Short mmCIF file of C-alpha atoms in Angstrom, two decimals:
data_model
loop_
_atom_site.label_atom_id
_atom_site.label_comp_id
_atom_site.label_asym_id
_atom_site.label_seq_id
_atom_site.Cartn_x
_atom_site.Cartn_y
_atom_site.Cartn_z
CA MET A 1 -142.48 28.21 -129.13
CA PHE A 2 -144.14 28.45 -132.54
CA GLU A 3 -144.22 25.78 -135.23
CA TYR A 4 -142.52 26.08 -138.61
CA ARG A 5 -145.00 27.17 -141.29
CA LYS A 6 -146.39 24.42 -143.51
CA GLY A 7 -145.60 24.84 -147.20
CA LEU A 8 -142.22 26.49 -146.69
CA PRO A 9 -139.16 24.69 -148.07
CA ASP A 10 -137.03 22.40 -145.93
CA ARG A 11 -134.67 24.38 -143.72
CA PRO A 12 -130.91 24.01 -143.88
CA GLU A 13 -129.36 23.20 -140.51
CA ARG A 14 -128.33 26.78 -139.76
CA ILE A 15 -131.81 28.13 -140.52
CA ALA A 16 -133.43 25.37 -138.46
CA ARG A 17 -131.62 26.71 -135.38
CA LEU A 18 -133.28 30.12 -135.71
CA PRO A 19 -136.39 30.92 -133.65
CA VAL A 20 -139.75 30.97 -135.46
CA ASP A 21 -142.29 33.81 -135.27
CA GLU A 22 -146.03 33.44 -134.68
CA ARG A 23 -146.65 33.10 -138.44
CA GLY A 24 -144.21 30.20 -138.65
CA TYR A 25 -141.37 32.05 -140.40
CA PRO A 26 -137.75 31.74 -139.17
CA ILE A 27 -136.54 35.00 -137.65
CA PRO A 28 -133.33 36.07 -139.43
CA PHE A 29 -130.36 37.19 -137.37
CA PHE A 30 -130.59 40.76 -138.72
CA VAL A 31 -134.15 41.39 -137.54
CA ALA A 32 -134.69 43.88 -134.71
CA TYR A 33 -137.06 43.22 -131.82
CA VAL A 34 -139.52 45.90 -130.71
CA ASP A 35 -141.05 45.35 -127.28
CA GLY A 36 -139.95 41.74 -127.48
CA VAL A 37 -141.55 41.14 -130.89
CA PRO A 38 -139.51 40.72 -134.11
CA ASP A 39 -140.21 43.34 -136.77
CA PHE A 40 -138.91 42.01 -140.09
CA ARG A 41 -138.87 45.53 -141.57
CA ILE A 42 -136.21 46.73 -139.14
CA VAL A 43 -132.53 45.85 -139.20
CA ASP A 44 -130.75 45.62 -135.85
CA HIS A 45 -127.95 47.84 -137.07
CA PRO A 46 -125.40 47.50 -134.21
CA LYS A 47 -125.74 43.70 -134.22
CA VAL A 48 -125.42 43.48 -138.01
CA VAL A 49 -122.33 45.72 -138.14
CA ASP A 50 -120.66 43.69 -135.40
CA ALA A 51 -121.48 40.47 -137.25
CA ALA A 52 -120.12 41.77 -140.55
CA LEU A 53 -116.86 42.85 -138.94
CA LYS A 54 -116.55 39.40 -137.36
CA GLN A 55 -117.45 37.71 -140.65
CA LYS A 56 -120.72 36.21 -139.45
CA CYS A 57 -123.76 35.48 -141.57
CA PHE A 58 -126.33 38.28 -141.98
CA ILE A 59 -129.15 35.71 -142.00
CA CYS A 60 -128.25 32.99 -139.48
CA GLY A 61 -125.53 34.69 -137.40
CA ASP A 62 -123.06 31.79 -137.67
CA LYS A 63 -119.42 32.19 -138.64
CA LEU A 64 -118.64 32.42 -142.36
CA GLY A 65 -115.84 30.58 -144.12
CA GLN A 66 -113.93 31.84 -147.15
CA HIS A 67 -117.02 32.21 -149.33
CA PHE A 68 -119.35 35.19 -148.90
CA PHE A 69 -122.71 35.56 -150.65
CA PHE A 70 -124.78 38.72 -151.12
CA ALA A 71 -128.33 38.83 -152.51
CA THR A 72 -128.97 42.22 -154.08
CA GLY A 73 -131.02 43.98 -156.70
CA PRO A 74 -129.55 44.90 -160.09
CA ARG A 75 -128.34 48.35 -158.95
CA SER A 76 -126.29 47.04 -156.05
CA ALA A 77 -124.90 44.35 -158.34
CA ILE A 78 -123.80 46.99 -160.82
CA LEU A 79 -122.18 49.14 -158.13
CA MET A 80 -120.70 46.05 -156.43
CA LYS A 81 -121.82 47.10 -152.98
CA THR A 82 -124.76 46.62 -150.65
CA ASN A 83 -125.83 47.58 -147.14
CA HIS A 84 -126.59 43.98 -146.28
CA GLY A 85 -123.97 41.83 -144.62
CA PRO A 86 -122.54 38.67 -146.20
CA SER A 87 -124.26 35.29 -145.83
CA HIS A 88 -123.78 31.57 -146.34
CA LYS A 89 -124.76 30.13 -149.72
CA GLU A 90 -127.46 27.90 -148.21
CA CYS A 91 -128.88 30.76 -146.14
CA ILE A 92 -129.18 32.98 -149.23
CA GLU A 93 -130.79 30.20 -151.25
CA TYR A 94 -133.28 29.42 -148.51
CA SER A 95 -134.23 33.10 -148.15
CA LEU A 96 -134.85 33.42 -151.88
CA SER A 97 -137.28 30.51 -151.78
CA ALA A 98 -139.00 31.30 -148.45
CA CYS A 99 -139.14 35.08 -147.86
CA PRO A 100 -142.65 36.38 -148.73
CA PHE A 101 -141.25 39.75 -149.85
CA ILE A 102 -139.17 37.92 -152.47
CA LEU A 103 -141.72 35.24 -153.38
CA TYR A 104 -144.73 37.34 -154.32
CA PRO A 105 -144.33 39.75 -157.29
CA ASN A 106 -146.84 42.37 -156.13
CA VAL A 107 -145.92 42.49 -152.46
CA GLN A 108 -144.75 45.81 -151.00
CA ARG A 109 -142.86 46.43 -147.79
CA ARG A 110 -145.18 47.95 -145.19
CA ARG A 111 -144.15 51.39 -143.94
CA ALA A 112 -147.10 52.02 -141.65
CA ALA A 113 -146.59 52.22 -137.89
CA LEU A 114 -142.83 51.88 -138.01
CA PRO A 115 -141.47 52.40 -134.49
CA ASP A 116 -139.30 55.41 -133.80
CA ILE A 117 -135.96 53.65 -133.41
CA PRO A 118 -133.04 55.78 -134.63
CA LEU A 119 -130.45 54.17 -136.91
CA SER A 120 -132.32 50.91 -137.20
CA PHE A 121 -134.61 51.08 -140.22
CA ASP A 122 -132.78 50.27 -143.43
CA GLN A 123 -133.86 53.07 -145.75
CA SER A 124 -132.42 51.26 -148.77
CA MET A 125 -135.16 48.63 -148.52
CA GLN A 126 -137.45 49.95 -151.20
CA PRO A 127 -141.24 49.49 -150.91
CA ALA A 128 -141.32 47.36 -154.08
CA ARG A 129 -139.04 44.41 -154.59
CA PRO A 130 -136.47 44.43 -157.45
CA PRO A 131 -137.43 42.64 -160.68
CA ILE A 132 -134.62 40.13 -160.20
CA TYR A 133 -132.20 39.23 -157.43
CA VAL A 134 -128.51 38.94 -158.10
CA VAL A 135 -126.51 36.60 -155.88
CA ALA A 136 -122.89 37.75 -155.80
CA HIS A 137 -120.34 35.14 -154.72
CA VAL A 138 -117.21 36.65 -153.20
CA PHE A 139 -114.19 34.52 -152.34
CA LYS A 140 -112.22 35.37 -149.18
CA HIS A 141 -112.60 39.13 -149.16
CA ALA A 142 -115.36 41.70 -148.89
CA GLN A 143 -114.66 45.24 -147.75
CA ILE A 144 -116.71 46.34 -144.75
CA ASN A 145 -117.29 50.06 -144.21
CA HIS A 146 -119.57 51.25 -141.46
CA SER A 147 -120.73 54.18 -139.39
CA LEU A 148 -123.49 54.86 -136.90
CA GLU A 149 -125.92 55.25 -139.80
CA SER A 150 -124.81 52.77 -142.42
CA LEU A 151 -123.14 49.51 -143.33
CA VAL A 152 -121.65 49.12 -146.79
CA CYS A 153 -120.11 45.86 -148.00
CA SER A 154 -118.28 45.99 -151.32
CA TRP A 155 -116.41 43.42 -153.36
CA ASP A 156 -114.18 42.96 -156.37
CA THR A 157 -113.65 39.25 -157.11
CA ILE A 158 -117.06 38.06 -158.15
CA ASP A 159 -119.26 35.39 -159.65
CA TYR A 160 -123.00 35.78 -160.14
CA ARG A 161 -126.27 33.87 -160.23
CA PHE A 162 -129.68 35.37 -160.98
CA TRP A 163 -133.10 34.69 -159.41
CA ARG A 164 -136.54 35.70 -160.65
CA ASP A 165 -140.02 34.53 -159.68
CA ASP A 166 -138.94 31.60 -157.51
CA GLN A 167 -136.38 30.15 -159.91
CA TRP A 168 -132.84 30.63 -161.17
CA ILE A 169 -132.55 32.29 -164.57
CA THR A 170 -129.67 32.36 -167.03
CA PRO A 171 -127.23 35.26 -167.36
CA GLY A 172 -128.73 35.95 -170.75
CA GLU A 173 -132.19 36.29 -169.23
CA ALA A 174 -130.81 38.69 -166.61
CA GLU A 175 -128.91 40.85 -169.10
CA GLY A 176 -131.82 43.14 -169.99
CA TYR A 177 -132.61 43.85 -166.34
CA ILE A 178 -129.01 44.89 -165.72
CA ALA A 179 -128.92 47.18 -168.75
CA GLU A 180 -132.26 48.78 -167.83
CA GLU A 181 -131.18 49.41 -164.24
CA SER A 182 -127.93 50.98 -165.42
CA GLU A 183 -129.88 53.47 -167.54
CA ARG A 184 -132.23 54.17 -164.64
CA TYR A 185 -129.32 54.79 -162.28
CA GLN A 186 -127.65 57.20 -164.70
CA SER A 187 -130.94 59.09 -164.90
CA ASP A 188 -131.24 59.17 -161.10
CA LEU A 189 -127.72 60.58 -160.81
CA LEU A 190 -128.76 63.57 -162.92
CA LYS A 191 -131.61 64.25 -160.49
CA THR A 192 -129.35 64.30 -157.42
CA ALA A 193 -129.68 67.55 -155.50
CA LYS A 194 -126.49 69.49 -154.78
CA PRO A 195 -125.64 69.55 -151.05
CA SER A 196 -125.93 73.06 -149.67
CA ASP A 197 -122.28 73.19 -148.65
CA TRP A 198 -120.94 72.01 -152.04
CA SER A 199 -119.74 74.29 -154.81
CA GLN A 200 -121.09 73.69 -158.31
CA THR A 201 -117.61 72.63 -159.39
CA ARG A 202 -117.50 69.96 -156.70
CA MET A 203 -120.98 68.76 -157.66
CA ASP A 204 -120.07 68.55 -161.33
CA LYS A 205 -116.95 66.55 -160.49
CA TRP A 206 -118.91 64.15 -158.27
CA LEU A 207 -121.51 63.62 -160.98
CA GLN A 208 -118.89 63.01 -163.65
CA ASP A 209 -117.01 60.53 -161.45
CA SER A 210 -120.21 58.73 -160.42
CA GLN A 211 -121.40 58.41 -164.02
CA MET A 212 -118.03 57.08 -165.12
CA GLU A 213 -117.84 54.58 -162.26
CA ALA A 214 -121.35 53.29 -162.98
CA ALA A 215 -120.63 52.97 -166.71
CA GLN A 216 -117.40 51.07 -166.09
CA LYS A 217 -118.98 48.70 -163.59
CA THR A 218 -121.99 48.10 -165.84
CA ALA A 219 -119.64 47.26 -168.70
CA ARG A 220 -117.76 44.85 -166.47
CA LEU A 221 -120.93 43.02 -165.37
CA LEU A 222 -122.33 42.87 -168.90
CA ALA A 223 -118.98 41.55 -170.16
CA TRP A 224 -119.14 38.81 -167.50
CA ILE A 225 -122.67 37.95 -168.68
CA ALA A 226 -121.54 37.88 -172.31
CA ALA A 227 -118.72 35.49 -171.41
CA GLN A 228 -121.14 33.17 -169.63
CA LYS A 229 -123.47 33.18 -172.64
CA THR A 230 -120.57 32.26 -174.90
CA SER A 231 -119.25 29.51 -172.65
CA GLY A 232 -122.74 28.16 -171.99
#
């Protein structure tokens, strides 16, 4: 039994029930164990999918109520979907203030010596952290789609908060990050390679639809931000 790390914030009750690793960090529910040791880089995919379908928290594993929270980068916020499961509000807020990957601006996720465990490593976890985190609040309903390789949670009814450098920021402060990521995503779409079994017509249609969807969803999020700036 290891002791909780000094200097970390006070734990909410659900987090306090989680085991602690040798460094003193709580071990989130989603983390996979390799040879009996938790590897924070690896998502236990079967466990996480089962939890999402049963509406359990991605971080603590306890049952969720009617309110779901997702912490994402700007791109997932724009597209209104993520491959992380939903969480409790207090679990999300604790993770934002305690996770070293989130806390330290220059940290990068280690890729070295990853174990060969099929379908476990979340390839969407980029080596560098996003410039801001977007916490999406979904009431009652999030759509869960899954396969052997992926978990995708999407939502429609939304409210947002924004986190940067260990503090909440205003929607106005987040606006530029959202607009920049939208432009970056549109550029990335143009670089997408055509699958070998697709015709050029099918590829062109996919690209057109993807660009339109991204533009519409960006406009929706920026309109929400503009409304918050006006009301605030």
